[in-house]
Coordinates of C-alpha atoms in Angstrom, one line a residue:
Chain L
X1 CA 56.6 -25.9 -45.6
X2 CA 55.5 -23.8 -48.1
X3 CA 52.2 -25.2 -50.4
X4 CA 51.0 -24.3 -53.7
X5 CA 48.4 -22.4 -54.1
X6 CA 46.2 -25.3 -55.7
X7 CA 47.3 -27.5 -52.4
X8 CA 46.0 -25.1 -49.7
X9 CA 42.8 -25.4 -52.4
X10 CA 42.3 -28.6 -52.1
X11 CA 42.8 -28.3 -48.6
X12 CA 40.7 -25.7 -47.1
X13 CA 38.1 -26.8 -49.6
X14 CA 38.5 -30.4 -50.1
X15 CA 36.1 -32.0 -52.7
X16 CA 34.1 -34.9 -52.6
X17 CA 34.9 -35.8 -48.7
X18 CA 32.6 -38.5 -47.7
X19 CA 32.0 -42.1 -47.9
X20 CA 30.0 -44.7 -49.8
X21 CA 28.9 -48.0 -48.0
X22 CA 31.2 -50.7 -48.7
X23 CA 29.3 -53.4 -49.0
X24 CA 27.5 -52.0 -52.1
X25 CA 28.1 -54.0 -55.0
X26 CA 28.6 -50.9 -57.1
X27 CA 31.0 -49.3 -54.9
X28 CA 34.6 -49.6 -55.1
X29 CA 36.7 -49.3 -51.9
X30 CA 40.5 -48.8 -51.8
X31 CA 42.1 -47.9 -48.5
X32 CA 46.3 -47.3 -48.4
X33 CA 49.2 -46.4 -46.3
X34 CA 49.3 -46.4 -42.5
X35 CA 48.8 -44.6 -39.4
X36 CA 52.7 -44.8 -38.1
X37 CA 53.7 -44.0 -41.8
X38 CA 51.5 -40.0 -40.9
X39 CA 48.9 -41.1 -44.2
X40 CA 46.0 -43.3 -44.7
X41 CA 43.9 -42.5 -47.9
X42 CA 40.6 -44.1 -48.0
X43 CA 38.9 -43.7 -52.0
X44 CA 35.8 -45.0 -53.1
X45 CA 34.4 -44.8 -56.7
X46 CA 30.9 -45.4 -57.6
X47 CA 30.7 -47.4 -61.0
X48 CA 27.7 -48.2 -63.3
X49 CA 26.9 -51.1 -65.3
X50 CA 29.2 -49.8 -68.2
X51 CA 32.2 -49.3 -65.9
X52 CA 32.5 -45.1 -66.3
X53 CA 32.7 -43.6 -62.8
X54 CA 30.0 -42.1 -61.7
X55 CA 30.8 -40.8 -58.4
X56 CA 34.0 -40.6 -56.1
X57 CA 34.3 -40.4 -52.9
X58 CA 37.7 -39.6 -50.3
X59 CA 38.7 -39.8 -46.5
X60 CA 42.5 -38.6 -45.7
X61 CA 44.2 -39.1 -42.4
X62 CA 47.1 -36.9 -43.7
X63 CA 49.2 -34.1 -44.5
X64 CA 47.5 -31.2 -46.7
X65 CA 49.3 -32.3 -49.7
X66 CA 48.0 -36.1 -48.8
X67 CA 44.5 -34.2 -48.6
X68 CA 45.2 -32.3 -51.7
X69 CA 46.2 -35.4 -53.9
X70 CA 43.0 -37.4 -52.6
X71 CA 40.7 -34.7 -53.3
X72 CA 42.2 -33.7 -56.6
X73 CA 42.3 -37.8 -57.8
X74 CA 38.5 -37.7 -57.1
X75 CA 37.8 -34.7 -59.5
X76 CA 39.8 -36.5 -61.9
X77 CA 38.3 -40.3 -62.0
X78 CA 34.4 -38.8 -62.1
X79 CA 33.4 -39.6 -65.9
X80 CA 36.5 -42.0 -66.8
X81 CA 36.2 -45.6 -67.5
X82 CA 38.2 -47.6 -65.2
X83 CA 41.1 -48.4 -67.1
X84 CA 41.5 -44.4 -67.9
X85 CA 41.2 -43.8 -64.2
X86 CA 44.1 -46.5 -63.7
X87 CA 45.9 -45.0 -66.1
X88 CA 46.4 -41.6 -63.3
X89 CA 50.0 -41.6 -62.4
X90 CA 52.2 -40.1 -59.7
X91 CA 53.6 -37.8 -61.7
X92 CA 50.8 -36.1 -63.1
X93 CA 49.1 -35.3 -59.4
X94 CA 52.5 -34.2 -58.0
X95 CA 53.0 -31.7 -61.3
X96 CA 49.4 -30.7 -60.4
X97 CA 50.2 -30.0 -57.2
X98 CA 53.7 -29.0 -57.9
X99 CA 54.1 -31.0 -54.7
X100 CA 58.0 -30.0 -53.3
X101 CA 60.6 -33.7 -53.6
X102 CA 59.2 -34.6 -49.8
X103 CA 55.8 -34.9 -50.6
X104 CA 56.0 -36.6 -53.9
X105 CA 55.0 -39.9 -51.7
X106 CA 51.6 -38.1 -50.9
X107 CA 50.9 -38.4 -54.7
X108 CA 52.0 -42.3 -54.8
X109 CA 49.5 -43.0 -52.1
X110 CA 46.7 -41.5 -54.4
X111 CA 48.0 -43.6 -57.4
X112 CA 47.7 -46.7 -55.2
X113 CA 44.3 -45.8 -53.6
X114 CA 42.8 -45.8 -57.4
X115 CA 44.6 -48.9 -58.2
X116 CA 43.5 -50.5 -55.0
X117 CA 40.1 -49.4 -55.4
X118 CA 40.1 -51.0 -59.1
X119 CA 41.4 -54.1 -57.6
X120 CA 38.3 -54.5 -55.4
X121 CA 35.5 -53.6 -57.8
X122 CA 37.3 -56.7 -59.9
X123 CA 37.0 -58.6 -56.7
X124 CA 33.6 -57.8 -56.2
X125 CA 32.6 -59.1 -60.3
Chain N
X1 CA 42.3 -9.0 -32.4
X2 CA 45.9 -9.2 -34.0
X3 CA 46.4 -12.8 -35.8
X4 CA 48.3 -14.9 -35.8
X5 CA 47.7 -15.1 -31.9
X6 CA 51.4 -15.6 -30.1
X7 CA 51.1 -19.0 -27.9
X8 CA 54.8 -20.2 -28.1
X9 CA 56.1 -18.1 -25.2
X10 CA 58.5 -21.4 -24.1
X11 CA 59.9 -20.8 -27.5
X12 CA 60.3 -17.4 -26.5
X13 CA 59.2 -14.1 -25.4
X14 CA 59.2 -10.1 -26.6
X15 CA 61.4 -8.5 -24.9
X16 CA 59.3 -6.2 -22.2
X17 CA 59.2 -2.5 -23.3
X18 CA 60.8 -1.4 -19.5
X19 CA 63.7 -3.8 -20.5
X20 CA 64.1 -2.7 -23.5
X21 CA 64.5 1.1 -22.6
X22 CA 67.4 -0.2 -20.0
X23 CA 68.7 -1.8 -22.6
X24 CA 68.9 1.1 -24.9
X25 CA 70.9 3.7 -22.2
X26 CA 74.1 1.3 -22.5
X27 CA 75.0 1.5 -26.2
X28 CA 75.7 4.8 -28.0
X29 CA 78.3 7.4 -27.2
X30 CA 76.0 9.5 -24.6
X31 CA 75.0 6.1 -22.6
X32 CA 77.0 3.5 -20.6
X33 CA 79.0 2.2 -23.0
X34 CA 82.3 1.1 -21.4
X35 CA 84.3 -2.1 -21.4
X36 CA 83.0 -3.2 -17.6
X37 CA 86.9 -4.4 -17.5
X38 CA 88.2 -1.3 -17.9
X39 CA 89.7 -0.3 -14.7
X40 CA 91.0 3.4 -15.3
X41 CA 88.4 5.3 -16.2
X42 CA 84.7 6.2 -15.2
X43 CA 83.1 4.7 -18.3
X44 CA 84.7 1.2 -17.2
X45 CA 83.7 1.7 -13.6
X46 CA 79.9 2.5 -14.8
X47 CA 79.7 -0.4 -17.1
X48 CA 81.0 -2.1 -14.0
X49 CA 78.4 -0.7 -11.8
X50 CA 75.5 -1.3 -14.4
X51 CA 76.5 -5.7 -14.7
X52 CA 77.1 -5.4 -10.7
X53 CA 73.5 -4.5 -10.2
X54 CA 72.1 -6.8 -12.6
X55 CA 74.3 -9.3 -11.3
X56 CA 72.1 -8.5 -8.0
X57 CA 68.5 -8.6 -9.6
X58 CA 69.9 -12.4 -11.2
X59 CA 70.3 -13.2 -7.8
X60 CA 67.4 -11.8 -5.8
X61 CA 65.0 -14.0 -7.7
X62 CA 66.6 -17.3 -7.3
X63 CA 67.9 -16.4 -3.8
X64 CA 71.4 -16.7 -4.2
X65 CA 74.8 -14.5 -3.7
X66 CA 75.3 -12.2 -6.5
X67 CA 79.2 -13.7 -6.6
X68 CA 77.3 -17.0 -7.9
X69 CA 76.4 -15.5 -10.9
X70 CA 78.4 -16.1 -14.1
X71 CA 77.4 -14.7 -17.6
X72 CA 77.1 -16.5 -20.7
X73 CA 75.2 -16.1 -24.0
X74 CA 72.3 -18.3 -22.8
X75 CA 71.3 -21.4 -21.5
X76 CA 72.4 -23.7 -24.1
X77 CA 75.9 -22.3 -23.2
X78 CA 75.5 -22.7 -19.7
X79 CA 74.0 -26.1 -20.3
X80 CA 77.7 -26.8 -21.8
X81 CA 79.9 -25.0 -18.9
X82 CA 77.9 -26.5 -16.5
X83 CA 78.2 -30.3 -17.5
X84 CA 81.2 -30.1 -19.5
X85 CA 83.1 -27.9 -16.7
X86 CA 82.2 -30.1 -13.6
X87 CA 82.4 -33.7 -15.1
X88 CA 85.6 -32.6 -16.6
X89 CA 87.3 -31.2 -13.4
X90 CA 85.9 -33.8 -11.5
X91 CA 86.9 -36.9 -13.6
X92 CA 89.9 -37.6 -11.2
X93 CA 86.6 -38.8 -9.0
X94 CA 84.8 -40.8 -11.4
X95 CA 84.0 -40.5 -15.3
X96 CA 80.0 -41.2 -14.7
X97 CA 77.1 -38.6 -15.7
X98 CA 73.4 -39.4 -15.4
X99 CA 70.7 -37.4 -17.0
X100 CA 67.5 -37.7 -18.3
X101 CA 65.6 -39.0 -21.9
X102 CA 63.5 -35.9 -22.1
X103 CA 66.0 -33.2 -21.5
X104 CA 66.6 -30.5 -23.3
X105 CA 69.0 -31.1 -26.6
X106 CA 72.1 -28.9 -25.3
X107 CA 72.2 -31.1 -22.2
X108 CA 71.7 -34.3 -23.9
X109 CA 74.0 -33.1 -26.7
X110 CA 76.8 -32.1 -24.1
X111 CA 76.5 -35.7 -22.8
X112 CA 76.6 -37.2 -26.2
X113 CA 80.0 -35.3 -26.0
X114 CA 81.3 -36.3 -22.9
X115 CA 80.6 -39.8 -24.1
X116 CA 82.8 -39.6 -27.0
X117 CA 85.8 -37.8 -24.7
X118 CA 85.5 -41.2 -22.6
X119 CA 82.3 -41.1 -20.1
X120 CA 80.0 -43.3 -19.2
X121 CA 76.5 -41.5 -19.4
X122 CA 72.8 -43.2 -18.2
X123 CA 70.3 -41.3 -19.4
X124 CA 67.1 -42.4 -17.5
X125 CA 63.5 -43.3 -18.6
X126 CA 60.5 -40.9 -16.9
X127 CA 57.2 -42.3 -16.2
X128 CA 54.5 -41.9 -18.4
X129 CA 53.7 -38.7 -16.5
X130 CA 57.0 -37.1 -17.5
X131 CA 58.4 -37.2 -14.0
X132 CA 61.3 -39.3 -12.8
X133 CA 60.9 -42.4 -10.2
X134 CA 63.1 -41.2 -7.7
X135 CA 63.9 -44.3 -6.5
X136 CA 65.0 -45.2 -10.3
X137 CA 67.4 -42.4 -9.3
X138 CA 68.8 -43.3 -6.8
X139 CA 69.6 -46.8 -8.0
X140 CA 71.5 -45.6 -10.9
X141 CA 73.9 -43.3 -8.6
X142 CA 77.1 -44.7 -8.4
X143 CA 80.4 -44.5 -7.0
X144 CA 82.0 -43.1 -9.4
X145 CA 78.5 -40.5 -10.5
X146 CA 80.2 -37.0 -11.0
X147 CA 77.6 -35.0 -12.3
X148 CA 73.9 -35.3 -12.3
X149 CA 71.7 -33.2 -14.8
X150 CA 67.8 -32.9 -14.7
X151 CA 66.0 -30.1 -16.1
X152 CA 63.6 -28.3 -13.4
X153 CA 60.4 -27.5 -16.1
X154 CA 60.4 -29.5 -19.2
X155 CA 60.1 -27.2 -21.9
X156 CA 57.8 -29.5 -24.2
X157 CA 55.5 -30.6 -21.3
X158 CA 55.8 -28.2 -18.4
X159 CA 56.3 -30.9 -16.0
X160 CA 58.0 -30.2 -12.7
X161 CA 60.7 -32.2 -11.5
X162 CA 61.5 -32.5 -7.6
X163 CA 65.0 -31.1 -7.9
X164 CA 64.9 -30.4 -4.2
X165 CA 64.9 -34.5 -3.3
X166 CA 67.4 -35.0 -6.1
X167 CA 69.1 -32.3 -4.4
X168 CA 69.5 -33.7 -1.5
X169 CA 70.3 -37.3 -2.9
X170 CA 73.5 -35.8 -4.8
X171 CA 74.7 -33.6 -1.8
X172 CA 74.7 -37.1 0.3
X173 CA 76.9 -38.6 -2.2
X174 CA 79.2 -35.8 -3.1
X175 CA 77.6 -35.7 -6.2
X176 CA 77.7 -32.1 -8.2
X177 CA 73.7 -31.3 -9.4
X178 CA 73.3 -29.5 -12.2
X179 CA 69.6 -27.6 -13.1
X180 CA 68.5 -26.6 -16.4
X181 CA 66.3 -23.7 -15.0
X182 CA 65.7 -22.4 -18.9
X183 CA 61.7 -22.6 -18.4
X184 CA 61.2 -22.2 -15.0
X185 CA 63.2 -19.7 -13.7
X186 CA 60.3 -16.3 -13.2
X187 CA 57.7 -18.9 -13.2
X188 CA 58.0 -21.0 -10.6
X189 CA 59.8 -20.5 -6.9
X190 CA 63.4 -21.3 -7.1
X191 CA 65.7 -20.7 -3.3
X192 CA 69.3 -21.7 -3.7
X193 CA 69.1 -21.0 0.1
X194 CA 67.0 -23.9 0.6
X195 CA 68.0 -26.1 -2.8
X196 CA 71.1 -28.2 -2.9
X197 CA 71.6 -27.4 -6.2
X198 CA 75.1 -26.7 -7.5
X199 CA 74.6 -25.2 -11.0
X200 CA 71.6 -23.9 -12.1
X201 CA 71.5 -22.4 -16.0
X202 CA 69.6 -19.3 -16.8
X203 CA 68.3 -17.8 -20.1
X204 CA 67.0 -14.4 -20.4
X205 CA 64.4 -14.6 -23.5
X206 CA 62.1 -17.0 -21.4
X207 CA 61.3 -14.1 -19.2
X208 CA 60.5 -11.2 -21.6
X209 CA 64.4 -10.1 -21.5
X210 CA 67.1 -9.9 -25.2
X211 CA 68.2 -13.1 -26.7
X212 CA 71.3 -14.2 -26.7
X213 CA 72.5 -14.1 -22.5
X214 CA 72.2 -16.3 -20.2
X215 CA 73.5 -16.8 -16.7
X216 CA 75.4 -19.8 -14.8
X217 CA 75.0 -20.3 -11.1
X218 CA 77.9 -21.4 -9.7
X219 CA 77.7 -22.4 -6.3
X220 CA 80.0 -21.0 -3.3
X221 CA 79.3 -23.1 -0.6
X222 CA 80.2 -25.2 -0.8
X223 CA 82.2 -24.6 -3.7
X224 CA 82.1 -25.7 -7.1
X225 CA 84.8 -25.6 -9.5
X226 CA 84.6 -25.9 -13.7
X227 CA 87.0 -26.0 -15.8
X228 CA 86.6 -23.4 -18.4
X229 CA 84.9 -23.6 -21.6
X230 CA 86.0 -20.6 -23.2
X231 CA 89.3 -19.1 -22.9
X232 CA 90.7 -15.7 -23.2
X233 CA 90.8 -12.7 -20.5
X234 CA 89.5 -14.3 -17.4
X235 CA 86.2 -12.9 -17.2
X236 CA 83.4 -14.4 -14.6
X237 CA 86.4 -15.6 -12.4
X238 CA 88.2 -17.2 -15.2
X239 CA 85.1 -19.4 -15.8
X240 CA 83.8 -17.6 -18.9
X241 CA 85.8 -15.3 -21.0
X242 CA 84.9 -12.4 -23.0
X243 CA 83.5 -8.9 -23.1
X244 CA 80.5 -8.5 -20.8
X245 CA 77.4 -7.3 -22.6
X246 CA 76.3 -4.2 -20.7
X247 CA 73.4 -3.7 -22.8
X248 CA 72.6 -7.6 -22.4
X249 CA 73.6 -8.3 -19.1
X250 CA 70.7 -4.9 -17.8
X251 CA 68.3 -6.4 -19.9
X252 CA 68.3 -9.7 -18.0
X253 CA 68.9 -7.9 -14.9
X254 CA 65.7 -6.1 -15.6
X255 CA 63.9 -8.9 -16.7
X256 CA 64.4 -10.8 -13.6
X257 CA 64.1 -7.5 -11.4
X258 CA 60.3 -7.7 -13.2
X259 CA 60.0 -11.6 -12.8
X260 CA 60.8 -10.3 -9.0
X261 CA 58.2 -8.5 -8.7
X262 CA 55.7 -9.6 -10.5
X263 CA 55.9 -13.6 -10.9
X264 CA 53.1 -14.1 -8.2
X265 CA 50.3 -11.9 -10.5
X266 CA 51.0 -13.0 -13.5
X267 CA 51.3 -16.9 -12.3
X268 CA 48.0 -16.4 -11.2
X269 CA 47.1 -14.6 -14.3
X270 CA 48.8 -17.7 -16.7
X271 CA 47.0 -20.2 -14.0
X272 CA 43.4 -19.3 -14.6
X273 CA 44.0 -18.7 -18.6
X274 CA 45.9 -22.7 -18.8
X275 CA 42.0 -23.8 -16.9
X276 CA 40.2 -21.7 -19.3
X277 CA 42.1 -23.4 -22.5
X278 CA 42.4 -27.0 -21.0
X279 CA 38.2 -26.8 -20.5
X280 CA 37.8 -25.8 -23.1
X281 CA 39.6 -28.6 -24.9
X282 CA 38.5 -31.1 -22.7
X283 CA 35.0 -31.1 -25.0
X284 CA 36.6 -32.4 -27.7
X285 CA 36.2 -36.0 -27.8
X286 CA 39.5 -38.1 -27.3
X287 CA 42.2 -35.6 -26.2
X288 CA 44.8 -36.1 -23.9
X289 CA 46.9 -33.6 -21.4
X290 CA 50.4 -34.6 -21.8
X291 CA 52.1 -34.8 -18.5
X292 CA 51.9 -34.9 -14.9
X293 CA 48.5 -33.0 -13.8
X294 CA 49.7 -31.5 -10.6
X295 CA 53.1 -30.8 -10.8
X296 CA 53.4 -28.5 -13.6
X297 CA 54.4 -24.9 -14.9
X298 CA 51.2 -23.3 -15.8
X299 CA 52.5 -21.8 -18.7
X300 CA 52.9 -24.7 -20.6
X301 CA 50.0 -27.3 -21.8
X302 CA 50.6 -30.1 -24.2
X303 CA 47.8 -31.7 -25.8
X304 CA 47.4 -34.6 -28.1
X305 CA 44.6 -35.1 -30.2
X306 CA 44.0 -38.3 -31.9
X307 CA 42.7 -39.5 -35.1
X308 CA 44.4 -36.0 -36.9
X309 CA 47.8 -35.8 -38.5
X310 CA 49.9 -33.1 -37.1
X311 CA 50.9 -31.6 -40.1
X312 CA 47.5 -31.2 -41.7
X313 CA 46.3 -29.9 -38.0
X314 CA 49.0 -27.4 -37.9
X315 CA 48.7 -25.9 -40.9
X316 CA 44.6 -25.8 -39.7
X317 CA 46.1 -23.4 -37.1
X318 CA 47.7 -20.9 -38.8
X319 CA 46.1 -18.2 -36.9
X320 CA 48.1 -19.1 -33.9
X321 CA 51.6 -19.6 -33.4
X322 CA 52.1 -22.4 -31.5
X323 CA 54.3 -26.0 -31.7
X324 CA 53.8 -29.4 -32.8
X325 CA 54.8 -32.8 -31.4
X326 CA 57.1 -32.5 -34.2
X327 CA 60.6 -32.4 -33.8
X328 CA 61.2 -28.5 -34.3
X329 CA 65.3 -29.2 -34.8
X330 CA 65.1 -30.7 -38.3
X331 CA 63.6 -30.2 -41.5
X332 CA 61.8 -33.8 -41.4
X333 CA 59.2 -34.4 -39.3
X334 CA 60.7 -36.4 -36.3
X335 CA 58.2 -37.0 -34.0
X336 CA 58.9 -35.2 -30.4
X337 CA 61.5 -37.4 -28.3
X338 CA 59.7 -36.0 -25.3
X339 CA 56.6 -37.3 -25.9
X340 CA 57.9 -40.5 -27.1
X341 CA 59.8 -41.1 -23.7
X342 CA 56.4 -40.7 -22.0
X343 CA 55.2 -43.7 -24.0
X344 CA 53.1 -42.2 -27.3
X345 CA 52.7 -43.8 -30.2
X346 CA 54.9 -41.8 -33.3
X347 CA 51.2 -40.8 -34.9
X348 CA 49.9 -39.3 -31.6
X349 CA 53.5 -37.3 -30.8
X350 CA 52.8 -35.7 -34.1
X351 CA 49.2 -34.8 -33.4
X352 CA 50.1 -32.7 -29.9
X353 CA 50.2 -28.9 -29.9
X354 CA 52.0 -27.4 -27.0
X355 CA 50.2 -24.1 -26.3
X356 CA 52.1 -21.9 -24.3
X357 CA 50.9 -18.8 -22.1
X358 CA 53.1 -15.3 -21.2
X359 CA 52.6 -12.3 -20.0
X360 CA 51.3 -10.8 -23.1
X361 CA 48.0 -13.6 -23.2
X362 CA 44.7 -12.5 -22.9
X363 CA 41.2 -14.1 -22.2
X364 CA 40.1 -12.9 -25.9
X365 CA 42.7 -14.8 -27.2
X366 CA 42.4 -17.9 -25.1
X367 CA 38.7 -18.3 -26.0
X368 CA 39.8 -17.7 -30.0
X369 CA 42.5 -20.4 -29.4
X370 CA 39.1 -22.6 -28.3
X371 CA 36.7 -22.1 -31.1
X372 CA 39.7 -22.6 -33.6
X373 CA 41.5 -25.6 -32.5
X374 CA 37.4 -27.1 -32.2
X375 CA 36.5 -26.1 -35.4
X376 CA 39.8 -27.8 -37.3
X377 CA 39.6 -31.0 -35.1
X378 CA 35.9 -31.5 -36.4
X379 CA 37.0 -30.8 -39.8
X380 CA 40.1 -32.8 -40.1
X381 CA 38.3 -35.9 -38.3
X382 CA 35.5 -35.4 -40.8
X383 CA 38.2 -36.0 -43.1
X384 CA 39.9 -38.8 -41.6
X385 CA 39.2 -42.4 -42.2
X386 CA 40.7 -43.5 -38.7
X387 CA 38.3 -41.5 -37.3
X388 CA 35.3 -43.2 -39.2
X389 CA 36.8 -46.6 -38.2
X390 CA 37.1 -45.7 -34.4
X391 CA 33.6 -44.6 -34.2
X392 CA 32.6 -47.8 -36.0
X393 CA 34.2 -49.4 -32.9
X394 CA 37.5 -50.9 -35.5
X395 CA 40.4 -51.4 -33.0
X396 CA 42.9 -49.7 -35.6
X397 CA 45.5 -51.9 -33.6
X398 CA 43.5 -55.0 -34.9
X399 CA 44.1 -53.4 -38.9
X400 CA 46.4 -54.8 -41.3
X401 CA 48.1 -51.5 -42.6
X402 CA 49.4 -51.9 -46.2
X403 CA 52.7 -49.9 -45.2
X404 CA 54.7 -48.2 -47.9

């Protein structure tokens, strides 16, 4: 399998690994795929009063491109409101990335962890 | 230190410089470059002479009668010969083959054939310590069994199977037993005196000799019969047609003559390395030895660590070359069928490096190996949210994965 440059990195330097506590009410947890499916991203955003993302967060049980796409997404969603960070698609980590056809899924999985995350900071208002 | 480190020697091997310099006398114009079929002339008669002692160094290792020896391109083809040949010639008897789950592909594939040309294969389940239950065996031999095929090292696992008891189970019955001996010929003690095996298939890159030759024993006594695979001038006794490869057929016979020698030393050697890897990766928390303990090939250890995904771990270890629970045949990642006969889960067949250990290893390289595959394990579960979950004490089992 042959990585981009920018995947390998992400990879041997991954940014923001770590995790927030949960039960925060400031923190937003979003956890997706599955151990049998080979990925399980886990993204947490830290978000203030006005809704801009303060911090981010990532945990990857993955391939490097699944690393990659988590670490990358967390660069990106520091400083955005959260509709801009829901507004991230697939296609612009995977260009990013230049993630081969087989590992455009990796990039779908970050997608979802923001919009999962989003979904439970709603939760928790 | 020279990196990447070379731990893949079940994959395959250099070719050892002495066999490569025997090699090299029976190509060009001044060395022995004859057609070994050529009766008339001297440079027939030495090619001839050259395969005829080669044919003798096959022989000596695995105790047999240098007439028992038939040459192919390697294994996979013998594999074919071998189960194709006897079920084939013998389906006047019965049209049943048994084998096993966690054989190698050009035996299960050859069955997989002989199914479609009408027989009945059972392809048995192992324990979860890679070996066969005997006694499973024995209950799926029939009346109509013609061939039975188990591999004698697994080349994923290293496991040894008892082919001496099955052996002696198939000669009862009439039964012809065919051995993959790929991974296990050099390595561990093989005496068709003593075996009642019937066909035994040898490759010569397992053992430091050239790609692309392998051998077929062919039992004499009592006597085997095949029914050819390949057609043409009635080479090997008319079992396998075609040329003879001087320059290939020395090189084996050289890397055997060396096996000969030397398998006792350098098992010994390969023994103490394998406990100097496996303690070495017993310190990392939740690791598992894939396999029978005991009764195993030294050279071979298969390890699965959880909480990691195998792709991520194996690009981690770059510096070594070594292979993944992941199915090596295809260009998606199938999980290994091997490990998934012994019972793991798909995510934990992915996550197991096979380290293998040849001639070539050294203690430097061993203790490298150590530091490497610790350092990546502690980064990638640093990474890993299954691994925060299992040392919060979450049964992942209990989870509710949002699957995609």
């Amino acid at each position: 399998m042959a990585y981009s440059e920018k995947v390998i990195d992400h990879y041997e330097n991954p940014r923001n690994v770590g995790s927030f506590d949960k039960n925060d009410p400031s923190i937003a947890t979003g956890m997706v795929g599955a151990p049998a499916c080979g990925d399980v991203m886990k993204l947490q955003l830290k978000i203030d009063d006005n809704g801009i993302i303060e911090d981010a967060k990532f945990k990857t049980y993955g391939c490097g491109s699944a690393i990659a796409s988590s670490s990358l997404v967390t660069e990106w969603v520091k400083g955005k409101t959260i509709e801009q960070a829901g507004e991230i698609t697939n296609t612009t980590i995977s260009e990013e990335l230049a993630l081969p056809p087989v590992k455009i899924h990796c990039s779908i999985l970050a997608e979802d962890a923001i919009k999962a995350a989003i979904d439970d900071y709603k939760s928790k208002r | 230190m020279k990196l990447p480190i070379y731990l893949d020697y079940s994959a395959t091997t250099p070719v050892d410089k002495r066999v490569a310099e025997k090699m090299m006398d029976c190509m060009t114009l001044d060395g022995n470059f004859g057609n070994a079929a050529s009766r008339s002339h001297r440079f027939g008669w030495q090619a001839e002479e050259a395969i005829d002692i080669a044919r003798h160094q096959i022989a000596e290792l695995i105790n047999g009668d240098p007439r028992e020896i038939v040459f192919t391109s390697g294994a996979t083809e013998s594999d074919n010969l071998a189960i194709k040949g006897a079920a084939n010639f013998y389906s006047k008897k019965g049209k049943h083959v048994i084998t096993v789950k966690t054989e190698h592909k050009a035996v299960l594939d050859t069955c997989r054939e002989l199914e479609r040309s009408g027989f009945e294969v059972t392809y048995m389940d192992v324990e979860p310590n890679g070996l066969l239950d005997l006694k499973k065996l024995e209950a799926a031999m029939r009346e109509d069994t013609v061939v039975v095929s188990v591999m004698h090292v697994n080349n994923e696992i290293g496991v040894v199977q008892d082919i001496a008891t099955i052996g002696e189970m198939c000669r009862e019955r009439k039964i012809v037993f065919h051995v993959d001996a790929a991974q296990s010929a050099g390595k561990v003690k093989i005496d068709m005196k003593m075996l009642k095996v019937d066909l035994m298939s040898f490759s010569a890159h397992k053992i430091y000799g050239p790609k692309g030759i392998g051998a077929l024993y062919v039992r004499r006594k009592p006597r085997i019969r095949l029914e050819a695979q390949m057609h043409g001038g009635g080479h090997e006794r008319g079992m396998r047609s075609g040329t003879l490869a001087t320059h290939q057929i020395v090189g084996m016979g050289e890397a055997f003559h060396l096996a000969h020698l030397h398998m006792e030393e350098d098992m010994k050697r390969i023994r103490t390395l394998r406990d100097r890897l496996w303690t070495g990766m017993q310190d990392i928390e939740e690791t598992r030895l894939n396999g029978h303990t005991d009764s195993r090939m030294p050279g071979i250890t298969n390890i699965s660590f959880n909480y990691v995904e195998g792709e991520s771990l194996i690009m981690a270890l770059k510096d070594i070359a070594v292979s993944s629970g992941s199915a090596c045949t295809s260009a998606s990642l199938e999980p290994s069928y091997v490990l998934r006969a012994l019972g793991l889960s798909d995510e934990l067949a992915h996550s197991s490096i096979r380290f293998s250990i040849g001639r070539f290893t050294t203690e430097e390289d061993i203790d490298f190996t150590i530091d490497l595959v610790k350092n990546a394990i502690d980064r990638l579960r640093e990474m890993s949210p299954l691994w925060e979950m299992f040392k919060d004490g979450v049964d992942l089992n209990s989870v509710e994965w949002a699957s995609h």
